[in-house]
XYZ file of C-alpha atoms in Angstrom:
371
model
C 66.578 105.458 106.181
C 69.104 104.733 108.953
C 69.107 106.341 112.388
C 71.672 109.074 112.968
C 75.088 107.983 114.231
C 77.516 110.319 115.975
C 81.172 110.008 115.004
C 82.896 111.432 118.064
C 86.092 111.875 116.104
C 88.530 112.963 115.123
C 87.156 112.837 111.562
C 89.648 113.137 108.699
C 87.737 114.881 105.940
C 91.066 115.231 104.139
C 94.692 114.371 104.688
C 95.163 117.775 106.340
C 91.510 118.452 107.209
C 90.816 117.145 110.706
C 87.329 117.775 112.143
C 86.418 117.208 115.807
C 83.248 115.206 115.063
C 80.604 114.393 112.469
C 77.259 112.649 112.089
C 75.797 110.160 109.667
C 72.144 110.905 109.021
C 69.960 109.606 106.215
C 72.967 107.838 104.777
C 74.889 111.133 104.428
C 77.767 112.740 106.254
C 77.179 116.040 108.036
C 79.225 118.265 110.294
C 76.112 119.878 111.752
C 74.392 117.990 114.575
C 71.018 116.712 113.324
C 67.907 117.389 115.423
C 66.790 114.767 117.901
C 68.615 111.844 119.510
C 71.244 109.712 117.800
C 71.113 105.934 117.706
C 74.690 105.498 118.873
C 78.072 107.163 119.194
C 81.147 105.594 117.605
C 84.544 106.575 118.994
C 87.753 106.502 116.997
C 89.488 108.078 114.034
C 87.127 108.244 111.054
C 88.330 108.225 107.443
C 86.534 107.769 104.124
C 86.005 104.199 102.994
C 89.284 102.871 101.644
C 89.981 102.292 97.960
C 91.460 99.197 96.357
C 92.393 100.621 92.975
C 93.459 97.274 91.508
C 91.218 94.398 92.487
C 89.443 91.535 90.720
C 86.012 90.683 92.083
C 84.556 87.916 89.959
C 87.919 86.301 89.211
C 89.632 83.266 90.704
C 92.609 81.195 89.525
C 91.528 79.592 86.281
C 88.581 81.865 85.554
C 85.214 82.847 86.936
C 83.703 82.048 90.355
C 80.008 81.618 90.969
C 77.949 84.526 92.268
C 78.162 83.348 95.877
C 81.951 83.385 95.774
C 82.042 86.807 94.104
C 79.743 88.164 96.806
C 81.930 86.652 99.525
C 85.000 88.318 98.013
C 83.241 91.688 97.894
C 82.131 91.334 101.517
C 85.690 90.467 102.540
C 86.852 93.721 100.965
C 84.174 95.662 102.856
C 85.141 94.013 106.134
C 88.710 95.248 105.543
C 87.424 98.804 105.159
C 87.444 98.904 101.353
C 84.300 100.662 100.147
C 85.445 101.559 96.621
C 86.991 99.089 94.180
C 88.340 99.643 90.710
C 87.961 96.161 89.264
C 90.821 95.647 86.807
C 89.314 92.848 84.776
C 86.847 90.054 85.375
C 85.515 87.236 83.178
C 82.114 87.571 84.847
C 79.512 90.312 84.704
C 79.543 91.733 88.234
C 77.165 94.624 87.589
C 74.626 92.993 89.905
C 76.931 93.782 92.836
C 76.501 97.485 92.123
C 72.906 97.265 93.364
C 73.966 96.052 96.819
C 74.631 98.262 99.857
C 76.771 95.812 101.837
C 79.727 95.662 99.439
C 82.127 98.233 97.995
C 81.118 100.602 95.240
C 82.439 99.020 92.072
C 84.088 100.667 89.046
C 84.459 97.935 86.440
C 86.916 97.517 83.563
C 85.123 94.693 81.746
C 87.345 91.718 80.917
C 91.043 92.387 80.576
C 92.666 91.796 77.204
C 95.821 89.750 76.656
C 97.860 88.443 73.729
C 96.845 84.938 72.645
C 98.957 82.252 74.357
C 100.872 84.894 76.354
C 98.971 84.978 79.643
C 97.467 82.844 82.389
C 94.743 80.647 80.963
C 91.103 81.439 81.603
C 91.544 84.914 83.079
C 91.556 87.352 80.176
C 90.000 87.592 76.742
C 92.946 86.564 74.564
C 93.346 88.214 71.164
C 95.856 88.387 68.337
C 97.379 91.824 67.680
C 95.109 92.439 64.702
C 92.058 91.883 66.913
C 93.080 94.163 69.787
C 91.518 97.422 68.614
C 88.063 95.941 68.089
C 88.288 94.043 71.386
C 89.134 97.306 73.159
C 86.072 98.979 71.653
C 83.902 96.125 72.932
C 85.305 96.200 76.460
C 85.109 99.993 76.590
C 81.360 99.651 76.105
C 81.083 96.800 78.619
C 82.897 98.480 81.521
C 82.451 101.583 83.644
C 84.878 103.808 81.789
C 87.992 101.622 81.953
C 89.721 99.056 79.725
C 92.556 96.838 80.956
C 95.384 95.590 78.727
C 98.019 92.993 79.591
C 100.840 94.871 77.893
C 103.702 92.467 78.596
C 104.332 88.932 79.803
C 107.001 86.287 79.460
C 107.929 85.477 75.864
C 108.953 81.841 76.114
C 110.927 81.955 72.884
C 112.970 84.914 74.135
C 113.135 83.538 77.663
C 112.275 86.883 79.261
C 109.610 89.543 79.640
C 108.617 91.223 76.384
C 105.852 93.523 75.109
C 102.714 91.629 74.136
C 101.568 93.886 71.298
C 103.379 96.058 68.718
C 103.585 99.716 69.766
C 101.542 100.909 66.768
C 98.688 98.554 67.675
C 98.753 99.759 71.291
C 98.474 103.362 70.105
C 95.459 102.481 67.964
C 93.860 100.579 70.831
C 94.253 103.420 73.316
C 92.872 105.886 70.787
C 89.887 103.598 70.173
C 89.118 103.433 73.886
C 89.378 107.196 74.220
C 86.989 107.594 71.288
C 84.521 105.448 73.278
C 84.942 107.695 76.321
C 86.974 105.118 78.292
C 90.380 105.246 79.933
C 92.974 102.523 79.470
C 95.175 100.941 82.082
C 97.859 98.363 81.462
C 99.566 95.547 83.300
C 103.291 96.095 82.804
C 106.365 94.569 84.400
C 109.058 95.326 81.812
C 111.066 98.484 81.220
C 110.605 98.796 77.449
C 106.841 98.409 77.613
C 106.434 101.570 79.671
C 107.947 103.661 76.871
C 105.412 102.226 74.421
C 102.498 102.845 76.789
C 103.426 106.457 77.489
C 103.816 107.036 73.750
C 100.323 105.591 73.251
C 98.713 107.981 75.758
C 97.949 105.376 78.423
C 95.896 106.539 81.408
C 97.398 104.372 84.169
C 100.144 101.803 84.766
C 99.540 98.692 86.869
C 102.564 97.269 88.757
C 105.061 99.351 86.713
C 108.010 97.429 88.093
C 110.106 98.475 85.098
C 110.006 102.196 85.907
C 113.218 103.985 84.907
C 114.432 107.493 85.585
C 113.614 108.474 81.998
C 109.956 107.640 82.510
C 109.328 109.813 85.549
C 109.140 113.311 84.021
C 106.896 112.050 81.241
C 104.530 110.365 83.690
C 104.476 113.375 85.993
C 103.889 115.873 83.172
C 101.029 113.801 81.774
C 99.573 113.012 85.204
C 99.694 109.273 84.509
C 99.414 107.368 87.810
C 100.857 104.057 88.882
C 99.206 101.409 91.043
C 102.177 99.382 92.337
C 100.349 96.371 93.900
C 103.236 95.637 96.230
C 101.598 92.649 97.886
C 101.549 91.095 94.438
C 105.136 92.081 93.667
C 106.120 90.236 96.855
C 105.462 87.023 94.904
C 108.237 87.738 92.358
C 110.964 85.740 94.171
C 108.678 82.696 94.189
C 107.842 83.198 90.509
C 111.566 83.487 89.758
C 112.340 80.288 91.643
C 109.629 78.413 89.761
C 110.954 79.524 86.369
C 114.669 79.369 87.153
C 115.505 76.048 85.491
C 113.764 76.742 82.189
C 113.995 80.547 81.980
C 117.052 81.743 83.982
C 117.118 85.153 82.300
C 113.485 85.758 83.158
C 114.064 84.620 86.741
C 116.975 87.025 87.205
C 114.924 89.845 85.711
C 111.987 89.224 88.061
C 114.285 89.197 91.095
C 115.888 92.472 90.026
C 112.470 94.091 89.592
C 111.466 92.923 93.073
C 114.647 94.189 94.688
C 114.084 97.788 93.621
C 110.317 97.881 94.233
C 110.410 100.460 97.033
C 113.112 102.530 95.369
C 111.146 102.999 92.127
C 107.944 103.994 93.938
C 109.813 106.473 96.124
C 111.410 108.031 93.042
C 108.068 108.224 91.223
C 106.353 109.839 94.195
C 109.193 112.353 94.628
C 108.913 113.241 90.932
C 105.214 114.025 91.280
C 103.804 110.861 89.718
C 100.423 109.998 91.324
C 100.536 106.718 93.250
C 97.400 104.806 94.270
C 96.931 101.709 96.409
C 95.801 98.420 94.915
C 96.308 94.813 95.942
C 95.613 92.783 92.758
C 93.386 90.555 94.888
C 91.467 87.856 93.071
C 93.993 85.293 91.863
C 97.141 84.584 93.882
C 96.383 87.434 96.301
C 93.603 86.974 98.848
C 90.900 89.601 99.184
C 90.926 92.001 102.119
C 94.632 92.923 102.114
C 94.439 96.683 101.632
C 96.077 97.320 105.027
C 99.076 95.229 103.930
C 99.341 97.213 100.704
C 99.232 100.548 102.527
C 101.900 99.317 104.938
C 104.144 98.373 101.995
C 103.570 101.738 100.350
C 104.446 103.455 103.624
C 107.935 101.933 103.443
C 108.484 103.786 100.159
C 106.566 107.059 100.507
C 105.757 107.432 104.212
C 102.557 106.692 106.139
C 100.592 109.864 105.344
C 101.148 109.597 101.584
C 100.421 105.861 101.677
C 97.113 106.494 103.448
C 96.244 109.181 100.914
C 96.941 106.674 98.132
C 94.152 104.481 99.521
C 91.834 107.263 100.536
C 91.212 110.859 99.462
C 93.410 111.146 96.362
C 92.323 107.806 94.928
C 88.671 108.724 95.454
C 89.164 112.007 93.614
C 90.894 110.148 90.785
C 87.932 107.780 90.414
C 85.395 110.594 90.709
C 83.903 109.452 94.013
C 83.465 111.903 96.889
C 85.062 111.437 100.295
C 83.668 112.874 103.554
C 82.355 116.143 102.178
C 79.199 117.658 103.676
C 76.123 115.912 102.321
C 77.996 113.125 100.537
C 77.477 109.409 101.082
C 78.496 108.282 104.567
C 81.068 105.654 103.556
C 83.203 105.654 106.685
C 85.864 103.513 108.330
C 86.630 104.015 112.026
C 90.000 102.927 113.407
C 91.656 103.130 116.818
C 94.573 105.488 116.081
C 95.562 108.242 113.699
C 96.253 106.324 110.460
C 98.360 109.181 109.083
C 100.984 108.217 111.657
C 100.253 104.530 112.178
C 98.922 102.798 109.066
C 98.919 99.536 111.015
C 95.677 100.638 112.633
C 93.936 100.015 109.295
C 94.376 96.276 109.811
C 91.667 96.202 112.496
C 88.757 98.524 111.637
C 86.475 99.207 114.600
C 83.512 99.899 112.333
C 82.778 100.119 108.613
C 79.726 102.032 107.387
C 78.352 102.097 103.859
C 75.733 104.826 103.310
C 75.625 105.218 107.086
C 74.744 101.554 107.713
C 77.096 99.293 109.629
C 78.443 96.546 107.361
C 81.400 95.326 109.420
C 83.209 95.836 112.691
C 82.155 96.445 116.254
C 78.421 96.094 116.778
C 77.811 93.437 114.160
C 76.398 90.496 116.035
C 75.742 92.653 119.125
C 72.204 93.706 118.401
C 73.209 95.953 115.506
C 72.927 94.138 112.210
C 74.674 94.874 108.932
C 72.671 95.429 105.773
C 70.620 92.362 104.833
């Protein structure tokens, strides 16, 4: 049981729900002053713990880290204000992190599934097309309601991006996951792949750099969200340069996808497609970069919508409460109104998980984070 803390506000219980103050008592948020003294008052704009909706805790280049490294990655996310992570594939079992109070809440997708010899080595469980459906069933049971597919990658024989699995197999795989009570998300860069995934009844698109005008009404009508991972997409010019000599068509394609990154997200958002913030941290992207991702999203859809993509709407999507009365006090305090200045997210003043300080001002000043 933690002593009561007064949040002197403003407190953003929703994007358009600004409260003058709140308290954290017994690990819960309340808008009614609790009896007795409070341990401290924290000044600043309070928002729910941020969400990284595409992150890989328990994954490093080449494969799996040890537990100490996985814990360090999770703590880095918490220090950045991320208190809810949808882990989009890990070769290690990170369920033990779910018992800790000093790291983000974790929604796991098991190990992501890729076509044999068509992905980065050591990261995913690689399967042939005929093995995909059974592999999906297995990962649906191993995760927390999500399965991750790598739906396209470079085809070295074609010299360009291409779907990894036949459309009929993808449809069977998605249906198998749904029969297990799991949702399916898919890594996709290429244009054609998105048509196949929508046809299959996919539940989310990761990256979605190949979005075309024809896709938008279908995505909006079905409520299928995208998680653009713009800090990852920023690496496309480097990827193109690396592959230029051997795969010039692929390199040109990757550059073209990068060039219209903001345009496609703006069009999707305007069409009513849900957009959520995710960094793809865990391989080439360092952990703790959610503020950078929100800033990139703000270029495309404006600061308020970008904040929402990492906050209230993404929490609702994942079934985790925000700052409602009596819910868990997962709170980030920043210096300015983040609906107008998302840059303030880059320097959280305080981060509380279940009402306990885990990062920010006060740590090391006589107020300790969770052991």
